[in-house]
XYZ file of C-alpha atoms in Angstrom:
95
model
C 1.421 86.374 34.506
C 3.645 87.780 36.862
C 6.937 90.171 36.108
C 9.855 89.401 38.125
C 13.562 90.566 38.139
C 15.921 87.625 38.301
C 19.532 88.100 39.406
C 21.984 85.390 38.795
C 25.517 85.285 40.178
C 28.972 83.747 39.892
C 28.815 80.604 37.376
C 24.997 80.891 36.834
C 25.381 84.388 35.229
C 27.682 82.640 32.711
C 24.471 80.927 31.262
C 22.864 84.389 30.351
C 23.740 87.434 28.551
C 23.107 89.556 31.526
C 23.298 89.009 35.502
C 20.013 90.797 35.667
C 16.894 89.529 33.620
C 13.384 90.891 33.548
C 10.938 87.872 33.306
C 7.126 87.921 32.368
C 6.085 84.210 32.936
C 2.795 82.483 34.086
C 4.454 81.232 37.249
C 3.350 81.177 40.902
C 6.153 79.457 42.673
C 10.080 79.522 42.689
C 10.003 76.089 41.350
C 7.709 77.097 38.295
C 10.092 80.162 37.882
C 13.259 77.737 37.637
C 11.356 75.405 35.047
C 10.442 78.452 32.969
C 13.896 79.956 33.043
C 15.476 76.766 31.981
C 12.905 76.049 29.241
C 12.921 79.538 27.887
C 16.809 80.610 28.290
C 19.025 77.673 29.274
C 18.403 74.018 30.358
C 21.710 74.125 32.315
C 20.195 76.476 34.874
C 18.014 73.848 36.237
C 20.754 71.177 36.191
C 23.264 73.354 38.066
C 20.334 74.308 40.828
C 18.313 71.429 41.412
C 19.562 68.077 42.253
C 17.759 65.320 39.822
C 17.476 62.627 42.298
C 16.042 64.449 45.135
C 14.373 67.486 43.460
C 15.705 69.603 46.087
C 18.127 72.663 45.783
C 21.695 71.664 45.373
C 23.747 71.868 48.640
C 25.263 75.265 49.258
C 23.240 77.135 46.386
C 20.923 79.828 47.928
C 17.803 81.301 46.384
C 16.293 84.644 47.878
C 12.896 86.030 47.280
C 12.901 89.817 47.952
C 16.185 89.241 50.104
C 14.504 86.490 52.033
C 15.924 82.877 51.826
C 13.580 80.317 50.668
C 14.921 77.807 53.108
C 13.214 79.786 56.035
C 10.009 80.426 53.838
C 8.413 77.416 51.612
C 11.525 76.156 49.843
C 10.808 75.517 46.005
C 7.188 76.193 46.834
C 7.595 79.767 47.977
C 5.370 82.072 46.287
C 6.293 84.835 43.861
C 4.292 87.662 42.921
C 4.349 90.525 40.389
C 7.388 92.951 41.024
C 9.262 90.503 43.193
C 13.279 90.102 42.897
C 14.578 86.495 42.886
C 18.043 85.933 43.186
C 20.151 82.769 42.584
C 23.598 82.231 44.247
C 25.863 79.057 43.695
C 28.023 77.950 46.437
C 31.303 80.540 46.527
C 34.394 80.061 48.324
C 37.232 82.500 49.283
C 38.591 84.189 52.234
């Protein structure tokens, strides 16, 4: 069981009561965390983040573990540990 702080932004935050969620869960990877959040809080979370056809993070979405982009780590198989901060960002446009 790990305790992590999850941060969700923009339209992803609309799925939850808060932009910051303290989670205790039996998970070891980002993929498992996404599955846990979807099952425990809101199934739309995974639908918005993960492309069902490819199983990969949707284009332009960003996931950070302790401020590091998982694209440069182990992608969805990036490990998470007790005390980590995991942030989920949908695509954002503006200027």
